[in-house]
CSV table of C-alpha atoms and ligand atoms in Angstrom, one decimal:
chain,number,residue,atom,x,y,z
M,262,MET,CA,0.0,0.0,0.0
M,263,THR,CA,1.4,3.4,-0.8
M,264,SER,CA,1.0,6.2,1.8
M,265,ILE,CA,2.0,9.8,2.2
M,266,VAL,CA,3.8,10.0,5.4
M,267,LEU,CA,3.9,13.4,7.1
M,268,TYR,CA,5.9,14.8,10.0
M,269,CYS,CA,4.3,17.3,12.4
M,270,ARG,CA,4.7,18.5,16.0
M,271,PRO,CA,3.7,15.7,18.4
M,272,GLY,CA,0.1,16.5,19.5
M,273,PHE,CA,-0.9,18.0,16.1
M,274,GLU,CA,-1.6,14.8,14.2
M,275,LYS,CA,-5.3,15.4,13.8
M,276,GLU,CA,-4.6,18.8,12.3
M,277,CYS,CA,-2.0,17.5,10.0
M,278,GLY,CA,-4.2,14.6,8.9
M,279,ALA,CA,-7.3,16.8,8.4
M,280,GLU,CA,-5.3,19.1,6.2
M,281,ILE,CA,-3.8,16.5,3.9
M,282,GLN,CA,-7.0,14.7,3.6
M,283,GLU,CA,-8.7,18.0,2.6
M,284,LYS,CA,-6.1,19.1,0.2
M,285,ALA,CA,-5.9,15.7,-1.4
M,286,ALA,CA,-9.6,15.7,-1.9
M,287,TRP,CA,-9.4,19.0,-3.8
M,288,ASN,CA,-7.0,17.0,-6.2
M,289,GLU,CA,-9.4,14.1,-6.3
M,290,VAL,CA,-7.1,11.9,-4.3
M,291,TYR,CA,-8.6,9.8,-1.6
M,292,GLY,CA,-7.5,7.6,1.2
M,293,TYR,CA,-7.7,7.1,4.9
M,294,LEU,CA,-5.6,8.3,7.8
M,295,GLN,CA,-3.7,6.5,10.4
M,296,LEU,CA,-2.8,8.6,13.4
M,297,SER,CA,-1.0,7.7,16.6
M,298,LYS,CA,-1.4,10.4,19.3
M,299,ASN,CA,1.7,12.4,20.2
M,300,GLN,CA,3.9,10.4,17.7
M,301,GLY,CA,4.4,13.4,15.3
M,302,VAL,CA,3.9,11.2,12.2
M,303,VAL,CA,0.8,10.8,10.2
M,304,PHE,CA,0.0,8.3,7.5
M,305,PHE,CA,-2.3,9.0,4.7
M,306,HIS,CA,-2.9,5.6,3.1
M,307,LEU,CA,-3.9,6.1,-0.5
M,308,ASN,CA,-6.7,4.2,-2.2
M,309,ASN,CA,-4.8,4.4,-5.5
M,310,SER,CA,-1.0,3.8,-5.4
M,311,GLU,CA,-0.2,6.0,-8.3
M,312,ASP,CA,-1.7,9.0,-6.5
M,313,GLY,CA,1.3,9.3,-4.2
M,314,GLU,CA,3.6,11.0,-6.8
M,315,ARG,CA,0.6,13.0,-8.1
M,316,LEU,CA,0.0,14.5,-4.6
M,317,ILE,CA,3.6,15.4,-3.8
M,318,THR,CA,3.9,17.1,-7.2
M,319,ARG,CA,0.6,18.9,-7.1
M,320,ILE,CA,0.5,20.2,-3.5
M,321,PRO,CA,3.3,22.5,-2.6
M,322,LEU,CA,4.6,21.5,0.9
M,323,LYS,CA,4.7,25.2,1.7
M,324,ARG,CA,0.9,25.2,1.3
M,325,LEU,CA,0.6,22.7,4.2
M,326,ILE,CA,0.4,24.4,7.5
M,327,PHE,CA,0.9,21.5,10.0
M,328,ALA,CA,3.2,19.3,8.0
M,329,ARG,CA,7.0,19.9,8.5
M,330,GLN,CA,8.1,17.2,6.0
M,331,TRP,CA,6.6,14.4,3.9
M,332,PHE,CA,7.4,11.6,1.6
M,333,VAL,CA,5.7,8.9,-0.4
M,334,SER,CA,6.2,5.4,1.0
M,335,LEU,CA,8.2,2.9,-1.1
M,336,THR,CA,7.7,0.1,1.5
M,337,ASP,CA,5.4,-0.8,4.4
M,338,LYS,CA,6.9,-0.9,7.9
M,339,MET,CA,10.0,-3.3,7.3
M,340,THR,CA,11.5,-5.4,10.0
M,341,LEU,CA,15.2,-5.4,9.7
M,342,PRO,CA,17.4,-8.3,10.8
M,343,ASP,CA,19.7,-7.7,13.6
M,344,PHE,CA,22.8,-7.9,11.3
M,345,ASN,CA,23.1,-6.8,7.6
M,346,ARG,CA,20.6,-4.0,8.0
M,347,VAL,CA,22.5,-2.1,5.2
M,348,GLU,CA,22.1,-5.0,2.8
M,349,ALA,CA,18.4,-5.4,3.7
M,350,ILE,CA,17.6,-1.8,2.9
M,351,THR,CA,19.8,-1.7,-0.2
M,352,GLU,CA,18.2,-4.9,-1.5
M,353,GLN,CA,14.7,-3.6,-0.9
M,354,LEU,CA,15.4,-0.4,-2.9
M,355,GLY,CA,16.7,-2.2,-6.0
M,356,THR,CA,18.6,-0.1,-8.6
M,357,GLU,CA,15.8,1.3,-10.7
M,358,TRP,CA,15.7,4.6,-9.1
M,359,GLN,CA,18.4,7.1,-8.0
M,360,TYR,CA,18.3,9.6,-5.2
M,361,ALA,CA,20.2,12.8,-4.7
M,362,ASP,CA,20.4,12.5,-0.8
M,363,LEU,CA,19.6,10.3,2.0
M,364,ARG,CA,17.7,11.4,5.2
M,365,MET,CA,17.9,9.2,8.3
M,366,GLU,CA,14.8,10.2,10.3
M,367,THR,CA,12.8,9.3,13.4
M,368,PRO,CA,9.5,10.6,14.9
M,369,ASP,CA,10.1,13.9,16.9
M,370,THR,CA,9.5,12.0,20.3
M,371,ASN,CA,11.8,11.1,23.2
M,372,ASP,CA,12.0,7.6,21.8
M,373,GLY,CA,12.9,9.0,18.4
M,374,LYS,CA,15.6,11.3,19.9
M,375,ALA,CA,17.1,8.2,21.6
M,376,LEU,CA,17.3,6.5,18.2
M,377,SER,CA,19.1,9.4,16.5
M,378,LYS,CA,22.5,8.1,17.6
M,379,PHE,CA,21.8,4.7,15.9
M,380,CYS,CA,20.7,6.5,12.7
M,381,ARG,CA,23.8,8.6,12.6
M,382,LYS,CA,25.9,5.4,12.9
M,383,LEU,CA,24.0,3.4,10.4
M,384,ALA,CA,24.1,6.4,7.9
M,385,VAL,CA,27.7,6.0,7.2
M,386,PRO,CA,27.8,2.4,5.8
M,387,LEU,CA,24.4,2.9,4.3
M,388,ARG,CA,25.5,5.8,2.3
M,389,GLN,CA,28.5,4.0,1.1
M,390,ALA,CA,26.5,0.9,0.0
M,391,LEU,CA,23.9,3.1,-1.7
M,392,ARG,CA,26.7,5.0,-3.5
M,393,LYS,CA,28.4,1.8,-4.6
M,394,GLN,CA,25.1,0.5,-6.1
M,395,LYS,CA,24.5,3.9,-7.7
M,396,ILE,CA,21.2,4.3,-5.8
M,397,LEU,CA,22.6,7.4,-4.3
M,398,THR,CA,24.2,9.8,-6.7
M,399,GLN,CA,27.6,11.4,-6.2
M,400,GLN,CA,26.5,14.9,-6.6
M,401,HIS,CA,23.9,16.8,-4.7
M,402,ASP,CA,21.1,17.8,-7.0
M,403,LYS,CA,18.7,20.0,-5.1
M,404,HIS,CA,15.9,19.1,-7.6
M,405,GLY,CA,16.6,15.4,-7.4
M,406,ALA,CA,14.6,12.8,-5.3
M,407,ILE,CA,15.4,12.5,-1.6
M,408,LEU,CA,15.4,9.0,0.0
M,409,HIS,CA,13.9,9.0,3.4
M,410,ALA,CA,14.5,6.1,6.0
M,411,LEU,CA,12.1,6.7,8.9
M,412,PHE,CA,13.1,4.5,11.9
M,413,PHE,CA,10.6,3.5,14.5
M,414,SER,CA,13.2,1.3,16.3
M,415,GLY,CA,16.6,-0.2,15.5
M,416,SER,CA,14.7,-2.9,13.5
M,417,GLU,CA,11.6,-1.1,12.0
M,418,VAL,CA,11.9,1.2,9.1
M,419,ILE,CA,9.8,2.7,6.3
M,420,LEU,CA,11.5,3.8,3.2
M,421,GLY,CA,10.1,6.6,0.9
M,422,TYR,CA,11.0,9.4,-1.3
M,423,SER,CA,10.2,13.2,-1.6
M,424,LEU,CA,11.0,15.6,-4.4
M,425,GLY,CA,14.0,17.8,-3.6
M,426,ASP,CA,12.2,21.0,-4.9
M,427,ASN,CA,9.0,20.3,-2.9
M,428,SER,CA,10.2,19.0,0.4
M,429,SER,CA,12.0,20.6,3.5
M,430,PRO,CA,15.7,20.9,3.1
M,431,HIS,CA,16.1,19.9,6.8
M,432,VAL,CA,16.1,16.4,8.3
M,433,MET,CA,12.6,15.8,9.6
M,434,GLY,CA,11.7,19.3,8.5
M,435,ILE,CA,13.5,20.7,11.6
M,436,PRO,CA,16.1,23.4,11.3
M,437,ARG,CA,18.5,23.3,14.2
M,438,LEU,CA,19.0,26.9,15.3
M,439,LYS,CA,21.4,28.0,17.9
M,440,PHE,CA,20.0,30.1,20.7
M,441,PRO,CA,21.9,33.4,20.8
M,442,ASN,CA,23.1,34.1,24.3
M,443,GLN,CA,22.5,37.8,24.1
M,444,ALA,CA,18.8,37.4,23.1
M,445,PRO,CA,16.4,38.3,25.8
M,446,SER,CA,14.0,35.5,25.3
M,447,ARG,CA,13.7,32.0,23.7
M,448,SER,CA,11.0,33.4,21.4
M,449,THR,CA,13.7,34.7,19.3
M,450,LEU,CA,14.2,31.4,17.6
M,451,LYS,CA,10.6,31.7,16.3
M,452,LEU,CA,11.4,34.8,14.3
M,453,ASP,CA,14.8,33.4,13.3
M,454,GLU,CA,13.1,30.3,11.9
M,455,ALA,CA,10.4,32.3,10.3
M,456,PHE,CA,12.7,34.3,8.2
M,457,LEU,CA,14.6,31.1,7.3
M,458,HIS,CA,11.4,29.4,6.3
M,459,PHE,CA,9.5,32.1,4.5
M,460,ILE,CA,12.2,34.4,2.9
M,461,PRO,CA,14.5,32.7,0.3
M,462,LYS,CA,18.1,33.3,1.3
M,463,GLU,CA,19.0,34.8,-2.1
M,464,GLU,CA,16.4,37.5,-1.4
M,465,TRP,CA,17.7,38.4,2.2
M,466,GLU,CA,19.8,41.2,0.7
M,467,THR,CA,16.7,43.0,-0.5
M,468,ARG,CA,14.1,41.9,1.9
M,469,LEU,CA,15.9,41.5,5.3
M,470,THR,CA,18.7,44.0,5.1
M,471,SER,CA,20.6,46.5,7.3
M,472,GLY,CA,19.0,50.1,7.5
M,473,MET,CA,15.4,48.9,7.1
M,474,ASN,CA,12.7,50.1,9.6
M,475,ALA,CA,10.7,47.7,11.5
M,476,VAL,CA,7.9,47.7,14.0
M,477,ASP,CA,7.5,44.9,16.7
M,478,LEU,CA,4.0,44.8,18.2
M,479,GLY,CA,4.0,43.0,21.6
M,480,ALA,CA,7.9,43.3,21.6
M,481,ALA,CA,8.8,42.8,25.3
M,482,PRO,CA,11.3,41.6,26.4
M,483,GLY,CA,12.7,41.7,22.9
M,484,GLY,CA,13.4,38.3,21.5
M,485,TRP,CA,12.0,39.3,18.1
M,486,THR,CA,13.4,42.8,18.2
M,487,TYR,CA,16.8,41.1,18.8
M,488,GLN,CA,16.5,39.4,15.5
M,489,LEU,CA,15.7,42.6,13.7
M,490,VAL,CA,18.5,44.5,15.4
M,491,ARG,CA,21.1,41.9,14.6
M,492,ARG,CA,20.1,42.3,11.0
M,493,GLY,CA,20.9,46.0,11.3
M,494,MET,CA,17.4,47.3,11.3
M,495,MET,CA,15.9,50.2,13.2
M,496,VAL,CA,13.1,48.9,15.4
M,497,THR,CA,10.1,50.6,17.0
M,498,ALA,CA,9.1,48.3,19.8
M,499,ILE,CA,5.6,48.6,21.0
M,500,ASP,CA,4.7,47.1,24.4
M,501,ASN,CA,3.8,48.2,27.9
M,502,GLY,CA,6.3,45.8,29.3
M,503,PRO,CA,10.0,46.5,29.6
M,504,MET,CA,12.5,45.9,26.9
M,505,ALA,CA,15.9,44.3,27.6
M,506,GLU,CA,18.5,47.0,28.5
M,507,SER,CA,21.0,45.4,26.0
M,508,LEU,CA,18.7,46.1,23.1
M,509,MET,CA,18.1,49.7,24.1
M,510,GLU,CA,21.8,50.2,24.4
M,511,THR,CA,22.3,49.3,20.7
M,512,GLY,CA,20.7,52.7,19.8
M,513,GLN,CA,18.6,50.8,17.2
M,514,VAL,CA,15.4,50.5,19.2
M,515,LYS,CA,12.8,53.1,20.1
M,516,HIS,CA,10.4,51.6,22.8
M,517,LYS,CA,6.9,53.0,22.8
M,518,LEU,CA,4.4,52.2,25.7
M,519,PHE,CA,1.4,51.8,23.4
M,520,ASP,CA,-1.5,49.5,22.6
M,521,GLY,CA,-0.4,47.5,19.6
M,522,PHE,CA,-4.0,47.7,18.2
M,523,LYS,CA,-3.9,51.4,18.2
M,524,TYR,CA,-0.5,52.3,17.1
M,525,VAL,CA,-0.2,53.8,13.7
M,526,PRO,CA,3.4,54.7,12.3
M,527,GLN,CA,4.0,58.3,11.7
M,528,LYS,CA,6.1,57.7,8.6
M,529,GLN,CA,5.5,55.5,5.6
M,530,ASN,CA,9.0,53.9,5.9
M,531,VAL,CA,8.3,50.8,7.7
M,532,TYR,CA,9.4,47.6,5.8
M,533,TRP,CA,8.8,44.8,8.4
M,534,LEU,CA,5.9,44.5,10.8
M,535,VAL,CA,6.2,41.7,13.2
M,536,CYS,CA,3.8,40.8,15.8
M,537,ASP,CA,3.8,38.3,18.7
M,538,MET,CA,0.9,39.6,20.8
M,539,ILE,CA,-1.0,37.0,22.7
M,540,GLU,CA,-4.4,37.9,21.4
M,541,LYS,CA,-7.5,36.5,19.6
M,542,PRO,CA,-6.1,35.3,16.2
M,543,GLN,CA,-9.0,36.9,14.3
M,544,ARG,CA,-8.1,40.3,15.8
M,545,VAL,CA,-4.5,39.9,14.8
M,546,ALA,CA,-5.3,38.7,11.4
M,547,LYS,CA,-7.4,41.8,10.6
M,548,LEU,CA,-4.9,44.0,12.2
M,549,MET,CA,-2.1,42.6,9.9
M,550,ALA,CA,-4.2,42.9,6.8
M,551,ASN,CA,-5.1,46.4,7.7
M,552,TRP,CA,-1.4,47.5,7.9
M,553,LEU,CA,-0.7,46.0,4.6
M,554,LEU,CA,-3.7,47.5,2.9
M,555,HIS,CA,-2.9,51.0,4.3
M,556,GLY,CA,0.6,50.6,3.2
M,557,TYR,CA,2.0,51.0,6.7
M,558,CYS,CA,4.4,48.2,6.0
M,559,LYS,CA,5.7,46.1,3.1
M,560,GLU,CA,5.8,42.6,4.8
M,561,ALA,CA,4.3,41.2,7.9
M,562,MET,CA,5.5,38.2,9.9
M,563,PHE,CA,3.2,37.3,12.8
M,564,ASN,CA,1.8,34.6,15.1
M,565,LEU,CA,-1.7,33.3,15.3
M,566,LYS,CA,-2.3,31.7,18.6
M,567,LEU,CA,-4.2,28.5,18.4
M,568,PRO,CA,-7.4,27.6,20.4
M,569,MET,CA,-7.6,24.4,22.6
M,570,LYS,CA,-10.1,22.9,20.1
M,571,GLY,CA,-10.8,23.2,16.2
M,572,ARG,CA,-7.2,24.4,15.7
M,573,TYR,CA,-7.1,23.6,12.1
M,574,GLN,CA,-10.4,25.3,11.3
M,575,GLN,CA,-9.5,28.4,13.4
M,576,VAL,CA,-6.3,28.9,11.2
M,577,VAL,CA,-8.3,28.4,8.0
M,578,ASP,CA,-10.9,30.9,9.1
M,579,ASP,CA,-8.2,33.5,10.1
M,580,LEU,CA,-6.4,33.3,6.9
M,581,GLN,CA,-9.8,33.4,4.9
M,582,THR,CA,-10.5,36.7,6.8
M,583,MET,CA,-7.3,38.2,5.5
M,584,LYS,CA,-8.0,36.8,1.9
M,585,ASP,CA,-11.5,38.4,2.0
M,586,MET,CA,-10.0,41.8,2.9
M,587,PHE,CA,-7.4,41.6,0.2
M,588,ALA,CA,-10.0,40.5,-2.3
M,589,GLU,CA,-12.3,43.4,-1.4
M,590,TYR,CA,-9.5,45.7,-2.5
M,591,GLN,CA,-8.5,43.7,-5.4
M,592,VAL,CA,-4.9,43.5,-4.4
M,593,LYS,CA,-2.5,40.7,-5.2
M,594,TYR,CA,-0.8,39.1,-2.2
M,595,GLU,CA,1.3,36.3,-0.9
M,596,LEU,CA,0.0,34.7,2.3
M,597,TYR,CA,1.6,31.5,3.8
M,598,ALA,CA,1.2,30.0,7.3
M,599,LYS,CA,3.3,27.3,8.9
M,600,HIS,CA,3.4,25.5,12.3
M,601,LEU,CA,7.2,26.0,12.7
M,602,TYR,CA,9.4,23.8,14.8
M,603,TYR,CA,9.9,26.6,17.4
M,604,ASP,CA,6.2,27.4,17.5
M,605,ARG,CA,4.1,25.7,20.2
M,606,GLU,CA,0.3,26.6,20.4
M,607,GLU,CA,0.6,29.0,17.5
M,608,VAL,CA,1.4,29.2,13.8
M,609,THR,CA,3.5,31.7,12.0
M,610,VAL,CA,2.2,33.7,9.0
M,611,HIS,CA,4.0,35.7,6.4
M,612,ALA,CA,2.0,38.1,4.3
M,613,ARG,CA,2.8,40.8,1.8
M,614,LEU,CA,1.1,42.6,-1.0
M,615,LEU,CA,2.3,41.9,-4.6
M,616,SER,CA,0.5,44.9,-6.0
M,617,PRO,CA,0.5,48.5,-4.7
M,618,PRO,CA,-1.8,49.1,-1.6
M,619,PRO,CA,-5.1,50.7,-2.6
M,620,GLN,CA,-5.8,54.4,-1.9
M,621,MET,CA,-7.5,54.3,1.5
F,274,SAM,C1,4.7,36.5,23.9
F,274,SAM,S1,5.1,38.0,24.4
F,274,SAM,C2,6.2,38.6,23.2
F,274,SAM,C3,7.5,38.1,23.3
F,274,SAM,C4,8.5,38.8,22.3
F,274,SAM,N1,8.1,38.6,20.9
F,274,SAM,C5,9.9,38.3,22.5
F,274,SAM,O1,10.4,37.6,21.6
F,274,SAM,O2,10.5,38.6,23.5
F,274,SAM,C6,3.7,38.9,24.2
F,274,SAM,C7,3.8,40.4,24.5
F,274,SAM,O3,2.7,41.1,23.9
F,274,SAM,C8,2.4,42.2,24.7
F,274,SAM,N2,1.0,42.6,24.4
F,274,SAM,C9,-0.2,41.9,24.5
F,274,SAM,N3,-1.2,42.7,24.1
F,274,SAM,C10,-0.7,43.8,23.7
F,274,SAM,C11,-1.2,45.0,23.1
F,274,SAM,N4,-2.5,45.1,23.0
F,274,SAM,N5,-0.4,46.0,22.8
F,274,SAM,C12,0.9,45.9,23.0
F,274,SAM,N6,1.5,44.9,23.5
F,274,SAM,C13,0.7,43.7,23.8
F,274,SAM,C14,2.6,41.6,26.1
F,274,SAM,O4,2.9,42.7,27.0
F,274,SAM,C15,3.8,40.7,26.0
F,274,SAM,O5,5.0,41.4,26.2
């Protein structure tokens, strides 16, 4: 049986499953879900085996909010022998297809973490054997197929593949970011990951560059502001709470004690609006769309906090609110949301207009 295997944050399997099932149905692909609570892995078993490639070609991974990574299965869960695991995997693959890279993966759970050392060790002889058989190509082609080996234990693995230009470049879809010691809060990693995820590196020079002006709504103590400052930006930080002294000392931050829902920038020179206020997501979504439509900023990066129940539907509704507002003014836009690795009970959204803002 062919399945789409998706990785998500443990605890969000239902959302991840609901989303792939809905998007697959839009593409007339049907199947059934197999979820295990808190395992961070979702199986979408396809009614028709040929649909696997069709789905991972037609649906851009960046359009899926809750899936960090995915692949099409090549095998069911295989049981490996205690010895000759490499041979068992190599034999199973045959020599018909070639892959540009190998990802050794586990579920993002404590058991999975305990397995990662085993995976790293096995990766060395496995890579060698796959290269020898020409199953793994010598050069890294970023458009080539990626071979995934998802281990559930030292003797249980599923093999599959994804397409290099429609999958995450990170193992298990998780970028490993280093917490900067000088940052005032761990939240800093959320914005760091968001920039990495949503803004292509080759565009950082024009879209994330020194000298830009930014506004940070709900900025205290300054983890997000830190990311803007370290990129050389001038930041207006809006929050009634105190900002870290170290940030104020840079001379790049103006702290205003203000309600983020009422603040309006004086000059039309703000490039980035970022927002991490803990507020009703509908309210934040409307505020962000308003900033863009008024031309108060060029791009917005923000969090939508998730409710306890109906989390997938809530995000869909929030995004729809923004789409409706953009449609009312007939502007072109880009709008993507992702449950990033460093997000918890929230998703991160990036939005920008691709046509000039309307005269309002
Ligand atoms: C999750 S914290 C932000 C953390 C920050 N992004 C960081 O990295 O350090 C949320 C902040 O939003 C602020 N906040 C909540 N509602 C606000 C409002 N209406 N106006 C301004 N700030 C608000 C809170 O005071 C709090 O400091």
